[in-house]
Coordinates of C-alpha atoms in Angstrom, one line a residue:
X1 CA 8.2 128.4 65.1
X2 CA 11.3 125.9 65.9
X3 CA 10.6 122.6 66.7
X4 CA 10.4 121.2 70.7
X5 CA 14.1 120.0 71.3
X6 CA 14.5 116.4 72.2
X7 CA 15.6 115.4 75.3
X8 CA 17.8 112.0 76.6
X9 CA 18.0 111.5 80.1
X10 CA 21.1 109.4 80.8
X11 CA 21.2 107.9 84.3
X12 CA 24.3 106.1 85.4
X13 CA 24.0 103.2 87.8
X14 CA 26.2 100.8 89.6
X15 CA 25.4 98.0 92.3
X16 CA 22.5 100.9 93.2
X17 CA 19.3 99.1 92.2
X18 CA 17.2 100.3 94.7
X19 CA 17.9 103.9 94.5
X20 CA 18.4 103.5 90.7
X21 CA 14.1 102.6 90.9
X22 CA 13.1 105.6 92.3
X23 CA 15.5 108.2 90.6
X24 CA 13.6 106.1 87.3
X25 CA 10.5 106.7 88.6
X26 CA 10.5 110.5 89.3
X27 CA 11.7 110.5 85.5
X28 CA 8.5 108.9 84.5
X29 CA 6.7 111.1 86.9
X30 CA 7.8 115.0 85.0
X31 CA 5.6 117.0 83.5
X32 CA 7.5 117.5 80.4
X33 CA 8.4 113.6 80.0
X34 CA 12.4 113.3 78.6
X35 CA 12.2 112.0 74.9
X36 CA 14.4 108.9 75.6
X37 CA 15.6 107.3 78.7
X38 CA 19.0 105.6 79.0
X39 CA 20.6 103.7 81.9
X40 CA 24.4 103.0 81.5
X41 CA 25.2 100.2 84.3
X42 CA 28.8 100.2 85.1
X43 CA 28.8 96.1 85.3
X44 CA 26.7 95.8 88.1
X45 CA 26.7 92.4 89.9
X46 CA 23.2 93.0 92.2
X47 CA 21.0 92.5 89.5
X48 CA 20.2 95.6 88.2
X49 CA 19.7 94.5 84.3
X50 CA 17.5 92.1 85.6
X51 CA 15.6 94.5 87.1
X52 CA 15.3 97.1 84.8
X53 CA 14.2 94.7 82.2
X54 CA 11.6 93.1 84.4
X55 CA 10.0 96.9 85.7
X56 CA 10.8 99.4 82.9
X57 CA 12.1 98.1 79.2
X58 CA 8.7 96.7 78.9
X59 CA 6.2 99.5 80.3
X60 CA 4.2 101.1 77.3
X61 CA 3.3 104.2 77.1
X62 CA 6.4 106.0 78.3
X63 CA 9.8 107.5 77.0
X64 CA 11.6 104.5 74.8
X65 CA 14.1 102.9 77.1
X66 CA 17.7 101.8 76.4
X67 CA 20.3 100.1 78.8
X68 CA 23.6 100.7 78.0
X69 CA 25.6 97.4 79.8
X70 CA 29.3 98.4 80.3
X71 CA 31.5 95.5 80.2
X72 CA 33.9 96.6 83.3
X73 CA 33.4 99.3 86.1
X74 CA 35.2 102.6 85.2
X75 CA 33.4 104.6 87.5
X76 CA 30.9 107.1 87.0
X77 CA 32.9 109.2 85.1
X78 CA 33.2 106.7 82.4
X79 CA 29.6 106.0 82.7
X80 CA 28.6 109.9 82.2
X81 CA 31.3 109.9 79.4
X82 CA 29.1 107.0 77.8
X83 CA 26.0 108.8 78.3
X84 CA 27.0 112.2 76.7
X85 CA 28.3 110.3 73.9
X86 CA 25.2 107.9 73.3
X87 CA 22.7 111.2 73.2
X88 CA 25.7 113.0 71.0
X89 CA 25.6 110.2 68.5
X90 CA 21.5 109.6 68.5
X91 CA 20.7 113.1 67.8
X92 CA 19.4 114.4 70.9
X93 CA 19.6 118.5 71.6
X94 CA 19.7 118.3 75.0
X95 CA 21.7 115.3 77.0
X96 CA 20.0 115.2 80.6
X97 CA 23.0 113.4 82.9
X98 CA 22.2 112.1 86.4
X99 CA 23.2 109.6 88.8
X100 CA 21.3 107.0 90.5
X101 CA 21.2 108.4 94.0
X102 CA 18.7 111.8 92.8
X103 CA 15.2 112.4 92.6
X104 CA 13.9 115.0 90.1
X105 CA 11.0 117.0 91.2
X106 CA 8.1 116.5 89.2
X107 CA 8.3 119.9 87.1
X108 CA 12.1 119.7 87.1
X109 CA 12.8 119.3 83.0
X110 CA 10.2 122.1 82.4
X111 CA 11.7 124.8 84.4
X112 CA 14.7 124.1 83.1
X113 CA 14.6 123.8 78.8
X114 CA 13.5 127.5 79.0
X115 CA 17.2 128.2 79.7
X116 CA 18.6 127.4 76.9
X117 CA 18.2 130.7 75.4
X118 CA 20.6 131.7 77.7
X119 CA 23.0 128.6 78.4
X120 CA 23.8 125.1 77.2
X121 CA 24.9 123.7 80.6
X122 CA 21.9 124.3 83.3
X123 CA 21.8 123.3 86.6
X124 CA 19.2 123.3 89.0
X125 CA 19.2 123.1 93.0
X126 CA 19.1 120.6 95.0
X127 CA 18.2 119.6 98.4
X128 CA 20.9 117.4 100.1
X129 CA 19.8 115.4 103.1
X130 CA 22.1 116.3 106.3
X131 CA 23.3 119.3 105.1
X132 CA 21.9 123.5 105.0
X133 CA 24.5 124.4 102.7
X134 CA 22.5 126.2 99.6
X135 CA 25.0 125.2 97.1
X136 CA 28.9 124.0 97.6
X137 CA 31.2 125.1 94.9
X138 CA 32.5 121.6 93.5
X139 CA 35.7 123.0 91.7
X140 CA 38.6 125.2 93.1
X141 CA 41.9 126.5 91.5
X142 CA 43.7 126.6 94.7
X143 CA 43.7 122.8 95.4
X144 CA 46.3 122.9 92.9
X145 CA 47.8 126.3 92.9
X146 CA 48.0 127.4 96.3
X147 CA 47.7 126.4 99.9
X148 CA 43.9 126.9 101.1
X149 CA 42.0 123.5 99.6
X150 CA 38.5 125.4 101.1
X151 CA 36.0 125.8 98.2
X152 CA 33.7 128.7 98.7
X153 CA 30.2 128.5 99.3
X154 CA 27.6 130.3 97.4
X155 CA 24.0 131.3 98.8
X156 CA 21.9 131.0 95.9
X157 CA 18.9 133.1 98.1
X158 CA 21.2 135.9 98.1
X159 CA 20.4 136.5 94.5
X160 CA 17.4 137.6 94.9
X161 CA 16.9 139.5 91.4
X162 CA 17.1 137.3 88.9
X163 CA 16.0 133.3 88.9
X164 CA 19.9 131.9 88.0
X165 CA 23.4 132.9 88.3
X166 CA 26.6 132.2 86.1
X167 CA 29.4 129.6 87.5
X168 CA 32.5 128.3 86.3
X169 CA 31.9 124.2 87.6
X170 CA 29.6 121.6 86.4
X171 CA 28.3 118.6 88.5
X172 CA 26.6 115.5 87.1
X173 CA 23.6 115.2 89.8
X174 CA 21.3 116.5 87.0
X175 CA 22.4 119.2 84.6
X176 CA 20.5 119.7 81.3
X177 CA 23.9 119.8 78.5
X178 CA 23.1 120.8 75.0
X179 CA 24.8 118.7 72.3
X180 CA 26.9 121.6 71.4
X181 CA 29.0 121.4 74.4
X182 CA 29.9 118.2 73.2
X183 CA 30.5 119.5 70.0
X184 CA 33.0 122.2 71.3
X185 CA 35.2 120.2 74.6
X186 CA 33.9 117.0 73.6
X187 CA 33.4 114.0 76.4
X188 CA 34.4 114.3 80.1
X189 CA 37.5 112.8 81.1
X190 CA 36.9 109.0 81.8
X191 CA 40.3 108.8 83.8
X192 CA 39.0 110.7 86.8
X193 CA 37.2 107.5 87.9
X194 CA 35.2 109.2 90.1
X195 CA 34.9 112.8 91.2
X196 CA 36.2 115.8 89.5
X197 CA 35.5 115.0 86.1
X198 CA 32.1 116.9 86.7
X199 CA 33.7 120.1 87.6
X200 CA 36.7 120.3 85.1
X201 CA 33.6 119.8 82.5
X202 CA 31.7 122.5 83.5
X203 CA 34.8 124.8 83.7
X204 CA 35.9 124.1 80.3
X205 CA 32.1 124.4 79.2
X206 CA 31.8 127.7 80.4
X207 CA 34.6 129.0 78.5
X208 CA 32.3 128.3 75.6
X209 CA 28.5 129.0 77.1
X210 CA 26.8 130.3 80.4
X211 CA 27.1 127.5 82.9
X212 CA 24.0 128.7 85.1
X213 CA 22.7 127.3 88.6
X214 CA 19.0 127.8 88.9
X215 CA 17.7 128.9 92.2
X216 CA 14.9 126.9 92.2
X217 CA 14.6 123.1 93.8
X218 CA 14.5 120.6 91.2
X219 CA 16.4 117.6 92.7
X220 CA 16.4 115.5 95.7
X221 CA 19.6 113.5 96.4
X222 CA 18.9 110.3 98.4
X223 CA 22.2 109.9 99.7
X224 CA 24.0 112.1 102.4
X225 CA 27.5 112.1 102.1
X226 CA 29.8 109.5 104.3
X227 CA 30.8 110.3 107.8
X228 CA 34.2 109.2 107.1
X229 CA 36.2 109.0 103.5
X230 CA 36.2 105.5 102.1
X231 CA 39.7 103.9 101.0
X232 CA 38.9 104.8 97.3
X233 CA 37.9 108.2 98.6
X234 CA 41.6 108.5 100.3
X235 CA 43.5 106.8 96.8
X236 CA 41.4 109.7 94.9
X237 CA 42.2 112.8 97.0
X238 CA 45.1 114.0 95.8
X239 CA 45.8 111.7 92.8
X240 CA 43.1 112.9 90.6
X241 CA 44.2 116.5 91.6
X242 CA 47.0 115.6 89.1
X243 CA 44.6 115.3 86.5
X244 CA 43.1 118.5 87.5
X245 CA 46.0 120.3 87.3
X246 CA 46.8 119.0 83.5
X247 CA 43.3 120.2 82.6
X248 CA 44.1 123.7 84.1
X249 CA 47.2 124.0 82.3
X250 CA 45.5 123.1 78.7
X251 CA 43.3 125.6 79.4
X252 CA 45.9 128.3 80.0
X253 CA 46.1 128.2 83.9
X254 CA 49.2 128.8 85.5
X255 CA 50.1 126.3 88.3
X256 CA 53.2 126.1 89.8
X257 CA 54.8 123.2 90.6
X258 CA 56.1 124.0 93.9
X259 CA 52.6 125.0 95.4
X260 CA 51.3 122.2 93.7
X261 CA 53.4 120.0 95.6
X262 CA 52.8 121.8 98.9
X263 CA 49.3 121.9 98.3
X264 CA 49.6 118.0 97.9
X265 CA 52.0 117.2 100.8
X266 CA 49.9 119.3 103.2
X267 CA 46.5 117.2 101.8
X268 CA 48.5 113.9 102.5
X269 CA 49.8 115.2 106.3
X270 CA 45.9 116.2 106.9
X271 CA 44.4 112.9 105.4
X272 CA 46.4 111.1 108.1
X273 CA 46.0 113.4 110.9
X274 CA 42.2 112.5 109.8
X275 CA 42.8 108.8 110.0
X276 CA 45.0 108.5 112.9
X277 CA 42.7 110.7 114.9
X278 CA 39.6 108.7 114.4
X279 CA 38.9 106.5 117.0
X280 CA 36.3 104.4 115.0
X281 CA 38.8 103.7 112.0
X282 CA 39.6 100.0 112.4
X283 CA 42.0 99.6 109.3
X284 CA 44.3 103.0 109.8
X285 CA 47.1 101.5 107.8
X286 CA 45.4 100.5 105.0
X287 CA 43.9 103.7 104.8
X288 CA 46.9 105.8 104.8
X289 CA 48.4 103.4 101.8
X290 CA 45.6 104.0 99.9
X291 CA 46.3 108.2 100.1
X292 CA 50.5 107.7 99.5
X293 CA 49.3 105.0 96.3
X294 CA 46.8 107.9 95.0
X295 CA 49.9 110.3 95.3
X296 CA 52.5 107.5 93.5
X297 CA 49.9 106.8 91.2
X298 CA 48.9 110.4 90.2
X299 CA 52.2 111.3 89.8
X300 CA 53.3 108.5 87.5
X301 CA 50.4 109.0 85.6
X302 CA 48.6 106.2 86.4
X303 CA 44.8 106.9 86.5
X304 CA 41.0 105.2 85.4
X305 CA 40.2 102.7 87.7
X306 CA 42.3 101.9 91.3
X307 CA 43.9 99.2 91.0
X308 CA 41.6 97.6 94.2
X309 CA 38.9 97.8 92.6
X310 CA 37.8 95.1 90.6
X311 CA 35.8 95.3 86.9

């Protein structure tokens, strides 16, 4: 009889201690508890570390609890890479990766683990406030190779004959990732800072294993998408596509230079039109400048933390 797999839950956080508290409490309410919980803190300044030490680090009768405090804020991408690296180096079979703005339904881990026989990258369905979309495809090749930047939408309820579907992308809102994925493809690319690292990581994993989505719900996302993009969102919009294109080319995809730049210019014009058409936006020049800066930095290979984000 095989041994019970060891699971490390890795939660990435930055300056959202109230959301983090809810996420951690949901982990402690699991019907099958993880064997270890770590929090990767991206150099928070809101008292996150103090809250963790006071409320969670000294709890008895719960899984071991560890704080991995990063020395500077290099974004969620660096945090997820650090969490996967920690779990892998400490010998865990599965690393359960998540952001701090989700809460896990009580039976989620118990539901996900049995699918380890068919997949090394298991994702479960999530509730998202303000959205009726069952699942949005987070990865879209056309962003780098054609003129249509829209991603397809998949309705999991249409797959009634089985409890899961195979996909070619990932997200870091609660996927259960086997250590063999890290062995085969390494860690997520921290240079993305925020956005795109999870999609590409899932794509790369799909070349090595089934990457699956379960039809059953396991996650509540506590934050809705912002009504309008932030300065960082505008900056990363076009910059991170250069990284996406690099990964695609390494995987053997053809990305046509002319089509790529046409797509980037269309994205640039669409962003400018969005900013100018937003009557409530009071920082139009700053937002447009961020889009241009992202395009220039991406073209020149400047990735990682945006220049206007403090460490």
